[in-house]
Each structure stands twice: as C-alpha cells, then as structure tokens.
Coordinates of C-alpha atoms in Angstrom, one line a residue:
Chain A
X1 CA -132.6 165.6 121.3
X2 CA -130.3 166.3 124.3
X3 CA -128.4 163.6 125.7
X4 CA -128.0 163.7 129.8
X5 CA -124.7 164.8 130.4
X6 CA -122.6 162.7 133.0
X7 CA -119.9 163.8 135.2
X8 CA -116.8 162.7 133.5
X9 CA -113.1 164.1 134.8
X10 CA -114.6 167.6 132.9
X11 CA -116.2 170.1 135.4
X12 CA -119.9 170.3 134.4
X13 CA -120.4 173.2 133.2
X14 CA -118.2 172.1 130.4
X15 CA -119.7 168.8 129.4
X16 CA -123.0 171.2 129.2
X17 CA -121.9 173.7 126.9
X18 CA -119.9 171.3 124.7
X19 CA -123.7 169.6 124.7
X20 CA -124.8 172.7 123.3
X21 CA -122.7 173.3 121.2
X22 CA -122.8 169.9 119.6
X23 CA -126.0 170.4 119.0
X24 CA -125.4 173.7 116.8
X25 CA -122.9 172.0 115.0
X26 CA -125.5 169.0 114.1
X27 CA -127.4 171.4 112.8
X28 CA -130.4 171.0 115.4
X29 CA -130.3 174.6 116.5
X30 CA -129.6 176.9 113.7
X31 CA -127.8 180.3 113.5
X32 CA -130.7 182.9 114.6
X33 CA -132.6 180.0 117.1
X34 CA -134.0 180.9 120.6
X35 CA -132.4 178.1 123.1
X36 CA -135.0 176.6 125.1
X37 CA -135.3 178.3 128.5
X38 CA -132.8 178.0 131.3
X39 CA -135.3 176.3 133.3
X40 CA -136.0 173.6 130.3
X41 CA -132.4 172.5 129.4
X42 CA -131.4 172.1 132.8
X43 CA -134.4 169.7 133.1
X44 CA -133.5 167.8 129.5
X45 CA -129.4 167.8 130.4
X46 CA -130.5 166.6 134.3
X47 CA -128.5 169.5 135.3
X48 CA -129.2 172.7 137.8
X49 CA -130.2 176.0 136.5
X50 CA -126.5 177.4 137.9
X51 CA -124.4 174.8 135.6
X52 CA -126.7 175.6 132.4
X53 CA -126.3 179.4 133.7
X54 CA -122.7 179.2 133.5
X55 CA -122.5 177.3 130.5
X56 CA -124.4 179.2 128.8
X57 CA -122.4 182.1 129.6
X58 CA -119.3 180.1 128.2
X59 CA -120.7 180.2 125.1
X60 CA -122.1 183.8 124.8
X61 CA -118.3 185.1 125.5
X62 CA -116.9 182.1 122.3
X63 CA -119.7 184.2 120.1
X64 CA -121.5 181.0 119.8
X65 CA -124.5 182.0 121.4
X66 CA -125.9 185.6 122.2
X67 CA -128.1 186.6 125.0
X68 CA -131.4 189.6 124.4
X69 CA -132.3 190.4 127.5
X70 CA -135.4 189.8 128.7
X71 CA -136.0 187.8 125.4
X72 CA -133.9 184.3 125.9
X73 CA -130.9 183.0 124.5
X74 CA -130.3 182.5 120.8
X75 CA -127.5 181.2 118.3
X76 CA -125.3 184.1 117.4
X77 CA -125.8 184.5 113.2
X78 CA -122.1 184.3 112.7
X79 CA -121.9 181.3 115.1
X80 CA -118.2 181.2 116.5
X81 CA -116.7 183.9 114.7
X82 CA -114.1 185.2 116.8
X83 CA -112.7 188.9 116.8
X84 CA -108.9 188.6 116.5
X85 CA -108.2 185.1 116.9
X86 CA -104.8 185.3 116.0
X87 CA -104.4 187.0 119.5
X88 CA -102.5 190.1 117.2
X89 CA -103.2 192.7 120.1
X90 CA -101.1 190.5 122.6
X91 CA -97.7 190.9 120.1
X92 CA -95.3 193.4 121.4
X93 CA -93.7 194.5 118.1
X94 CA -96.4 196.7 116.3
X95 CA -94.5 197.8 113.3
X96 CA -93.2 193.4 113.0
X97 CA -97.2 192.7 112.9
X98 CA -97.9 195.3 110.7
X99 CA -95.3 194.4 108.0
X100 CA -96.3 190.4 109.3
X101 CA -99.8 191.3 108.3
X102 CA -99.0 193.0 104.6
X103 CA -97.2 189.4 103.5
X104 CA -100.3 187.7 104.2
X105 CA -102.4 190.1 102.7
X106 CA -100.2 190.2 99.7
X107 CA -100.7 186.3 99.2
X108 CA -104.6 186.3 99.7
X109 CA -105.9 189.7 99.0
X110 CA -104.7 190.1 95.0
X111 CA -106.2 186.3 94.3
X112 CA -109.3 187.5 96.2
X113 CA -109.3 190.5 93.8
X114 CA -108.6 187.8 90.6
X115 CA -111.5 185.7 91.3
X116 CA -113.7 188.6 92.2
X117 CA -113.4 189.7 88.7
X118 CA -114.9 186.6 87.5
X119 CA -117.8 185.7 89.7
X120 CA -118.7 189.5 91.6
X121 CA -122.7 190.1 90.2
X122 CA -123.5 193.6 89.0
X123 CA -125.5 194.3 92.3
X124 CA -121.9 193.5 94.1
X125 CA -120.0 195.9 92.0
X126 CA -122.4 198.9 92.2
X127 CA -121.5 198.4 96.5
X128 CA -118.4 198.6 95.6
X129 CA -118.5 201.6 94.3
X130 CA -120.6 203.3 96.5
X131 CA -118.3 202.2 99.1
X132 CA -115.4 203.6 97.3
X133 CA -117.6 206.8 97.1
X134 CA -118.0 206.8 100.4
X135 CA -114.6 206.3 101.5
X136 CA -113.9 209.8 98.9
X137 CA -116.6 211.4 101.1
X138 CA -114.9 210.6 104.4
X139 CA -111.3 211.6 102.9
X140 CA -112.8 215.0 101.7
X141 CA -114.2 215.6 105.5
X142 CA -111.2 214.5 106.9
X143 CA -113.3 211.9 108.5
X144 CA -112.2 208.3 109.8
X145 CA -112.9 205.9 107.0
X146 CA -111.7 202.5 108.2
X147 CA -114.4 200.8 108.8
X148 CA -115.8 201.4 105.3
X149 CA -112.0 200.6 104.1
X150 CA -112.9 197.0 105.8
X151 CA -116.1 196.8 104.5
X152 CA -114.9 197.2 101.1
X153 CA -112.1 194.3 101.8
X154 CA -114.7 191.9 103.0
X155 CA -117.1 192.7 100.5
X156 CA -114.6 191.8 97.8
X157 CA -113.4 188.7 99.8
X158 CA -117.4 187.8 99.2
X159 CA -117.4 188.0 95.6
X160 CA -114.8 184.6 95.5
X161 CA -118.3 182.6 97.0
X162 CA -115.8 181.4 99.2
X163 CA -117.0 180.6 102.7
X164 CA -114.0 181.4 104.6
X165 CA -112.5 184.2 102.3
X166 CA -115.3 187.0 104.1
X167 CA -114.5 185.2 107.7
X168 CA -110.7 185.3 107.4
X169 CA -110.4 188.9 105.5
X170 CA -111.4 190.9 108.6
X171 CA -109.5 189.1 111.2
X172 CA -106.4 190.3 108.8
X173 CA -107.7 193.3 108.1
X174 CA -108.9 194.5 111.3
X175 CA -105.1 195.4 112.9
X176 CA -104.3 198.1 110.4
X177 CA -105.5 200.7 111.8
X178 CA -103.3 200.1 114.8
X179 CA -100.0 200.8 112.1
X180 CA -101.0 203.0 109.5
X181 CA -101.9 206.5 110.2
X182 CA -104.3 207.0 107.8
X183 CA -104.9 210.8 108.4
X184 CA -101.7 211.1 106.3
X185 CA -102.8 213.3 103.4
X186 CA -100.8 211.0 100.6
X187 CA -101.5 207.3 102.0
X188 CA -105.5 208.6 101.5
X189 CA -105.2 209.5 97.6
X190 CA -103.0 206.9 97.3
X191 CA -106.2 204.2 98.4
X192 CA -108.8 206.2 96.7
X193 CA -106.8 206.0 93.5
X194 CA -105.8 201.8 94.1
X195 CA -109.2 200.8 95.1
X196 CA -111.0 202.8 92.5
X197 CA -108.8 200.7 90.0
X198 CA -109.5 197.4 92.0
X199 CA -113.4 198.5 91.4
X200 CA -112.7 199.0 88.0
X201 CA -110.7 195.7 86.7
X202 CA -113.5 193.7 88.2
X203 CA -116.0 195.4 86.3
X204 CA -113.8 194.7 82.9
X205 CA -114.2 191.3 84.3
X206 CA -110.2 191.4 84.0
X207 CA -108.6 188.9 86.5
X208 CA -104.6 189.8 86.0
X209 CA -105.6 193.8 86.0
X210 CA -107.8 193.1 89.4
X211 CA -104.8 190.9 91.0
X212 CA -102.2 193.6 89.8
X213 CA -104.1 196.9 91.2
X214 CA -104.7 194.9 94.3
X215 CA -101.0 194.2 95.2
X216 CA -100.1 198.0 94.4
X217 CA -102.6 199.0 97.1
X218 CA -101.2 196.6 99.5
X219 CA -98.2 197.9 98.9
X220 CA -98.9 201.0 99.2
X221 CA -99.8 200.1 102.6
X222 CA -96.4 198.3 103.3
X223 CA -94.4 200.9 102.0
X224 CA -95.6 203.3 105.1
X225 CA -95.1 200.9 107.4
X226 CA -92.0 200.4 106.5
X227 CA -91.3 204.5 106.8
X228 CA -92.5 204.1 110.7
X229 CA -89.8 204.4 113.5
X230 CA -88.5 201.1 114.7
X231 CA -88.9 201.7 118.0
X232 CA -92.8 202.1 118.2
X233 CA -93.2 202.3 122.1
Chain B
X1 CA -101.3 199.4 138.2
X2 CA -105.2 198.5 138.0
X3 CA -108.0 201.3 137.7
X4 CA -110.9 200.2 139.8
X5 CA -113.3 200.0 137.0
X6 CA -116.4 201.6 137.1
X7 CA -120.3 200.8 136.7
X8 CA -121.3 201.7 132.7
X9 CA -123.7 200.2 130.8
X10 CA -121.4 197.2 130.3
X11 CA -121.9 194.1 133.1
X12 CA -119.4 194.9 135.8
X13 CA -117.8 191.3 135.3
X14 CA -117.2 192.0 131.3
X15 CA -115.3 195.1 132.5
X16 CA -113.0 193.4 134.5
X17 CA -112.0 190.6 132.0
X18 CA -111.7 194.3 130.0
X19 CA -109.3 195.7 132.6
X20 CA -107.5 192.4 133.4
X21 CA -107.0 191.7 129.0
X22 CA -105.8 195.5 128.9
X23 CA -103.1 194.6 131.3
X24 CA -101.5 192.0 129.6
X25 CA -101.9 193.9 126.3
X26 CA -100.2 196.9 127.8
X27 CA -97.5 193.8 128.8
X28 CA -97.6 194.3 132.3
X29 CA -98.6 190.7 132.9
X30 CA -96.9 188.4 130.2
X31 CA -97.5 185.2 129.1
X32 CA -96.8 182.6 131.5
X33 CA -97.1 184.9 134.6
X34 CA -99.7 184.3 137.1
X35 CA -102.5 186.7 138.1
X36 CA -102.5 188.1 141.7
X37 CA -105.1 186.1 143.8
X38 CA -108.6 186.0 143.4
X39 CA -108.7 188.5 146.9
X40 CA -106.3 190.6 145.6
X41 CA -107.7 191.2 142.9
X42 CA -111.0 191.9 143.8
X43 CA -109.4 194.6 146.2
X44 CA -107.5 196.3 144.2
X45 CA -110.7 196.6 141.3
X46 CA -112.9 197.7 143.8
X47 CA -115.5 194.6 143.1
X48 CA -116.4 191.5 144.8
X49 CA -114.5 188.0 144.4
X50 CA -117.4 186.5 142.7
X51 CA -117.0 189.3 139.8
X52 CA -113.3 188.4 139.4
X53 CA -114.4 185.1 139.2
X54 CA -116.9 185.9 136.8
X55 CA -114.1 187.8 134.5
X56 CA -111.7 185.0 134.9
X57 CA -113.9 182.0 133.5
X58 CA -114.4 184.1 130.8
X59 CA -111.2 184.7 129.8
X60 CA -110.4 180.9 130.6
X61 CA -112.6 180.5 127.7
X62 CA -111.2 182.6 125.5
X63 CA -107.8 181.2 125.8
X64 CA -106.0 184.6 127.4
X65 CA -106.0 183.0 131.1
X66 CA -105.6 179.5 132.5
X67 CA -106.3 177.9 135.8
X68 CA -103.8 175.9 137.3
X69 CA -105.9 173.9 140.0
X70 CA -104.4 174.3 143.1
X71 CA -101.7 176.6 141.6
X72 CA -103.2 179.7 140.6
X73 CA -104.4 181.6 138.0
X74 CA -101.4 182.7 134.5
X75 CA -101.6 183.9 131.1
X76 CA -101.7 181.4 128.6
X77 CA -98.2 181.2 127.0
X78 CA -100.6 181.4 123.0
X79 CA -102.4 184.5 124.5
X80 CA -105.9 184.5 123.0
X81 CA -105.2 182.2 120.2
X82 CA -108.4 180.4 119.7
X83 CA -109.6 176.7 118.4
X84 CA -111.8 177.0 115.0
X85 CA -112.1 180.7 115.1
X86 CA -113.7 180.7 111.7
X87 CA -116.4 178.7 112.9
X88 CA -115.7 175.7 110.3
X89 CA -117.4 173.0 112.3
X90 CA -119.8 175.4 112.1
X91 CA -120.3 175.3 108.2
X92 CA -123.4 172.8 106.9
X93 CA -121.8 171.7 103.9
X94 CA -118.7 169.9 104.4
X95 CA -117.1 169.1 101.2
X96 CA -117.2 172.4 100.1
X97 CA -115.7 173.6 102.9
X98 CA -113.0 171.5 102.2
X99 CA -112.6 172.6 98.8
X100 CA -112.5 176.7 100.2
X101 CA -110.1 175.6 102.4
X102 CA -108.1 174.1 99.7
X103 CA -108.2 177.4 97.9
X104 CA -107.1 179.3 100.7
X105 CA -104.5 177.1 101.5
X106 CA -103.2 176.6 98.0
X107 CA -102.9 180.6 98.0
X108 CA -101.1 180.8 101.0
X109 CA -98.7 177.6 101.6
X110 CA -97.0 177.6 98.5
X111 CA -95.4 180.8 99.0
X112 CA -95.0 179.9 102.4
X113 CA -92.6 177.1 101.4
X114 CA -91.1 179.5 99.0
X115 CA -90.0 181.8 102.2
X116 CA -88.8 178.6 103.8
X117 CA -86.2 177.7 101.4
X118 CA -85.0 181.4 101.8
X119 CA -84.9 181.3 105.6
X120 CA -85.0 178.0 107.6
X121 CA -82.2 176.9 109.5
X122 CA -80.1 173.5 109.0
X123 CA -82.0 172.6 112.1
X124 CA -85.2 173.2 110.8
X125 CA -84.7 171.3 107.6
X126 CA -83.6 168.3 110.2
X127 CA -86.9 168.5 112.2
X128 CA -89.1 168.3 108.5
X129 CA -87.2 165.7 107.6
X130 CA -87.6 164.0 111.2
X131 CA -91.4 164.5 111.0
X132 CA -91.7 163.5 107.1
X133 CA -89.8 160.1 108.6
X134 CA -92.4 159.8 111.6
X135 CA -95.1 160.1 109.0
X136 CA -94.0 157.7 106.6
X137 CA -93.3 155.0 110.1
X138 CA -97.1 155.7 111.1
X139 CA -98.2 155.1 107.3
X140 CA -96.2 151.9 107.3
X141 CA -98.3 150.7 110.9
X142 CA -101.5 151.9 109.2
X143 CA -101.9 154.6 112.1
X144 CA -103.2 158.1 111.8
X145 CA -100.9 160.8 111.0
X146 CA -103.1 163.6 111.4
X147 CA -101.1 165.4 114.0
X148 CA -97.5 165.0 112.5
X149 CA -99.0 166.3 109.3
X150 CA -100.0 169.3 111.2
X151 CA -96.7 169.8 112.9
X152 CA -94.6 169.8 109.7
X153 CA -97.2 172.1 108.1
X154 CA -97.1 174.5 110.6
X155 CA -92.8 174.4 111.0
X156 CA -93.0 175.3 107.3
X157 CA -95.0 178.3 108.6
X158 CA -92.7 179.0 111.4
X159 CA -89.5 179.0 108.7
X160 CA -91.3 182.0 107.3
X161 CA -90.2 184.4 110.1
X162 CA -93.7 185.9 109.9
X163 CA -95.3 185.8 113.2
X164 CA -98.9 185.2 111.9
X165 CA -98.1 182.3 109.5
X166 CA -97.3 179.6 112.4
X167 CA -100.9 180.5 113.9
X168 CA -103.2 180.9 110.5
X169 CA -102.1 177.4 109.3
X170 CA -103.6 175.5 112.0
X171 CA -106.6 177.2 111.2
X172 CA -106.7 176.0 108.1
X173 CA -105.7 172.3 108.3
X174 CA -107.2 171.6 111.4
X175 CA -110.2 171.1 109.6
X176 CA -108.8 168.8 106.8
X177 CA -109.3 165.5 108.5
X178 CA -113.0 166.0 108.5
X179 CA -113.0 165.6 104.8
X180 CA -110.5 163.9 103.3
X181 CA -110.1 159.8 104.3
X182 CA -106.4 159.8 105.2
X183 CA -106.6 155.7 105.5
X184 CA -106.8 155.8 101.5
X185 CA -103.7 154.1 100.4
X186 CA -103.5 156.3 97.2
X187 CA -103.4 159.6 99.0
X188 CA -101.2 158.3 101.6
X189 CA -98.3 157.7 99.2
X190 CA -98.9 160.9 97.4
X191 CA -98.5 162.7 100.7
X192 CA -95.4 160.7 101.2
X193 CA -93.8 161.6 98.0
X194 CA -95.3 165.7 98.1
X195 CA -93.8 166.3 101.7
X196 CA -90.5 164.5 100.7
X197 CA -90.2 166.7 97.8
X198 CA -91.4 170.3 99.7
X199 CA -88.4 169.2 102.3
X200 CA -85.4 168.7 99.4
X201 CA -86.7 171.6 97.8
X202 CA -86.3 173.9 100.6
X203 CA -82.7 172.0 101.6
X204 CA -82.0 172.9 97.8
X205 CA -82.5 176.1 98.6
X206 CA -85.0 176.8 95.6
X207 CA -87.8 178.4 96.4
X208 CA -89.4 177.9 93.1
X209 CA -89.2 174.3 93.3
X210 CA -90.7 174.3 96.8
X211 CA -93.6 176.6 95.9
X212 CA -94.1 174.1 92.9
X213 CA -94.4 171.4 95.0
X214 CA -96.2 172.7 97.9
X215 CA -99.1 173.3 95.1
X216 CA -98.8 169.7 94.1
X217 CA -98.9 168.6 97.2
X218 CA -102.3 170.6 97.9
X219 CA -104.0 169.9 94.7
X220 CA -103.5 166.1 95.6
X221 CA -105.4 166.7 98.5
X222 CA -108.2 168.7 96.4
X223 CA -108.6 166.3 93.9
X224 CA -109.5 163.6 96.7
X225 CA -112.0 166.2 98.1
X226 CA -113.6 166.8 95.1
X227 CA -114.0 163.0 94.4
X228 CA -116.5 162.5 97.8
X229 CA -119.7 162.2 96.8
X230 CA -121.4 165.5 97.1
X231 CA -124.0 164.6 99.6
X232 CA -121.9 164.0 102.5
X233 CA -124.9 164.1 105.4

C-alpha cells in the first residue's frame, strides 16, 4: 500500500506527505479514516518518526488531515477544503473586493437559484425556510445572523447536486460580512423580504422567478456597498 | 509592531503563524518583503526559534510565506492563494466532476468574455491572439497545450478588472485535463476555431458575440466529457 519514499531534490518531509496524500486521493484512505499510527508509517515509508511528525503536520494545516488528540490522526471529512483560498483578506481595497465579490455572485448565485427550483426535494425547502425563520428571529433580536445568511446560500448552492456549487459558495460568500454592515435597519428587511421570495419561487418550482428574486437580493447587497465611503481605511 | 502572543488554548506555534498572517493582513509586511530573521523573531514574540519555525512551515504550506534557501524568509507575491482549494482531486467520480465544472464554468466565463470586449486593452487583445497562435503551433507539433490554454483563459479573466476572476478561473480549469483527452484531433480543432472566435469577438468589441462564443467554446468541451464512458476507474 505505501510505496518507500526516496530522497529526491524534495526535502523529505514533503515526498512523505505528498505519499499521503496520494493515497487519499486513490481513494485508499477515505474522508473520516484514522491514519495508521506515527510509529507505523514511518516503518512502512522507511522514514523517522520526526519526518512523518512533520508531514503530517503539513497536512493537518492544508485541511487534508485532522488530528484528535489523544485519539490519532484521521482524514478531515471535507478533505482539502480551504477557508479563503482566493487569499481575499490579503486585498487592500475592501470596498474593490466587496463590489469584486457581488459580480461573481451575480453570475453564479441567480443560476444556483434557477436550478434549485428544479431539483431542491421537499425536505430541502422546509430548511430553507426555517432558516429564513431564523434569520427573522435574529433580525427581531437585533442579533448577528450571518452565519445562518451563509447557511442558507450554501444550502441553496446544494440543491443544484452540483459538487462544487456547496464548496465554492462559501469561499464567495464568506467576505461579506467584512463590507456590509448588516445591523443597518433597511439592508435586514430588505434580505428577509428577497430570500423569503428566493424560498418561495423554488417551491412554485419556478426557475426564471427563483433566478430573478435572487439577483434582486444581490443587488441589494451591491447597492450598499456601493453607498460605502471610498476611502475605507 | 508585534504583540508577544500569549499561551491560550490554541498551540503556541498556531498563534504565531496567527500573529505573523495578521501582520501582512494589516499590510505591514507586503508581498514580496522578507520576514525579520528567525532570532528576531522569536525575540520580539516572546517564544523560542523552534516555535517560529514551527509557524513558518506552516504558512510555507499555505502559500502566505516562502523560503528562500539561503536568502531568507518573504511573503509570497499570490499571498495565500492556494492549489485545488476545492478539493477536486479529492472527488471519487471523475467525469462528473468534469461535467460540474463545466457548469460552473459555462456560468461564469461567458460573461467573463462579455466584460472583456468592454474593457481589455489593445495590448491585451495582442497577448490572446499571441497565445491562441502558440496553441495552434503546439497543436500542429502534436504537443500538449494544457498550460497556454490556461493562460489565455485566465487573461480573459484578468480583462475583467475584477480582482477575483484572474484567481477563480484556475480553479476551475486546472482540473480539466484530468478529464477531457486533449490529443483528440476533433476537439483540438474545435478549440482552435472557439478561442479564435472569443478573441475577434472581444477585438470587435461585441460583448454579445463573445459571450456566445465563450458558451460554444465550453459546451464543446462538455459534450466530449459527457461522451467518456461513465465508469472511468
């Protein structure tokens, strides 16, 4: 199953965790499996405990494998997802980002909405609402409701059964916060009302309606980063 | 400048990479600069060198810092951009990955070359036309074209002024050559003719004509996914 690794012009530690992580990729571990212990794969690779150590720890900080302490090391169930791979915290220009962000929402998101009309299941739509129901909760407590706002996203992105819709909505979707100050009284009604009417075109099972009330949230959220100051420093 | 960082709950090594990615968020080290030394470093965070050392693999593996043997230790000039963030090779069934891919893409890069016709430069259009020439050369000497396919790609995305774009397309054709057999003769034409005709569209100026065939081009490329057999193992 493991092939020894052999000191090429990589460093070591390297060569083991690309082993690994070949290894995942053939399928021989699975998302959710304990590695074999430390000890173990540094017999199997011929390597010492250090390099596997430090391999290992490679992949924990790539999300590809997570350690429980005191209980080994074991795939990570969303092997490799990255948080913000797009490196958006490290662009200078918020407000740029923010509107950057909204364009490429606006081509993905209302399609998203379009095809979620057609294949989301009942059981999918009833979380929907209840998420929309909870996001009306948090609003009336003046509460912080963006991670149920993402939650909603992703679970729409879902409903397309397409594998890297629910992967790649979050890593677009995960910025806003950073722009849009959504304490402001009017931007809140304003979502409630546009994602109750995204919940309710994919229940009619009515694509156009679901792609339409999509792109008027989005650019909803446009409009009020537009109305930011330029100079966000 | 630092804050000597503090003993939580958190592994003292994971806050440092914290402390040190804070800092070039916050812009005080930029892309391209290099880190104080390894000493330095440690003094001034109150921890040992082998915790800085620790911190710094760790964000050598995420693609925010780089080690320049001999040279010292700078911020990557694509701060944390990452390789695969999605976790594609991750994803068991290959061809229809290739087909979500395809409908991601086919949402996104037509209206990506719609924005292009708006806003490239003359020297822009040049370089497309440069790189469709360098493809059709390496389809003529039956070589792989793989990489120049990517590049023009992603200087459609760059013509789009949208800072995201030029990093999200990668993503999503990176993966392409995994599925689709670019030695067929067929497809190789096609793609000659479908770049050719995204380029004079967007020299035309029409940025109907160049979303139109920016979507031809793409569903070229889905129909030869969809012809491999469906058990690809």
């Amino acid at each position: 199953m493991f092939t020894e690794v052999k000191q090429t012009s990589k460093p070591l530690p390297q060569l083991v965790s690309e082993e690994i992580e070949k290894l995942i990729v053939l399928g021989e571990f699975k998302p959710g499996d304990r590695l074999p212990s430390e000890y173990e794969l540094a017999q199997r690779l011929g390597v010492g405990r250090s390099t596997v150590r430090e391999a290992t720890k490679a992949l924990v900080s790539r999300n590809i494998l997570e350690v429980h302490r005191g209980n080994g090391t074991f795939v990570c169930e969303q092997t490799g997802l990255v948080q913000d791979p797009l490196g958006l915290r490290f662009q200078p220009d918020k407000k740029r980002l923010g509107l950057d962000l909204c364009e490429v929402r606006l081509m993905i998101e209302p399609e998203i909405a379009a095809l979620a009309a057609q294949k989301a299941t009942e059981e999918e739509i009833a979380r929907m609402q209840a998420l929309c129901d909870a996001i009306e909760e948090k609003v009336r407590r003046n509460e912080n409701y963006g991670a149920l706002d993402q939650q909603l996203h992703t679970l729409w992105a879902a409903c397309t059964r397409n594998a890297i819709m629910p992967n790649l909505v979050p890593i677009l979707s995960q910025a806003i916060p950073l722009f849009i100050d959504i304490t402001k009284r009017a931007l809140q009604m304003q979502s409630l009302r546009t994602h109750q009417a995204v919940v309710d075109a994919i229940r009619a099972r009515d694509s156009e309606a679901a792609r339409q009330a999509m792109r008027v949230h989005l650019e909803d959220n446009r409009r009020s980063i537009e109305a930011l100051p330029d100079d966000d420093s």
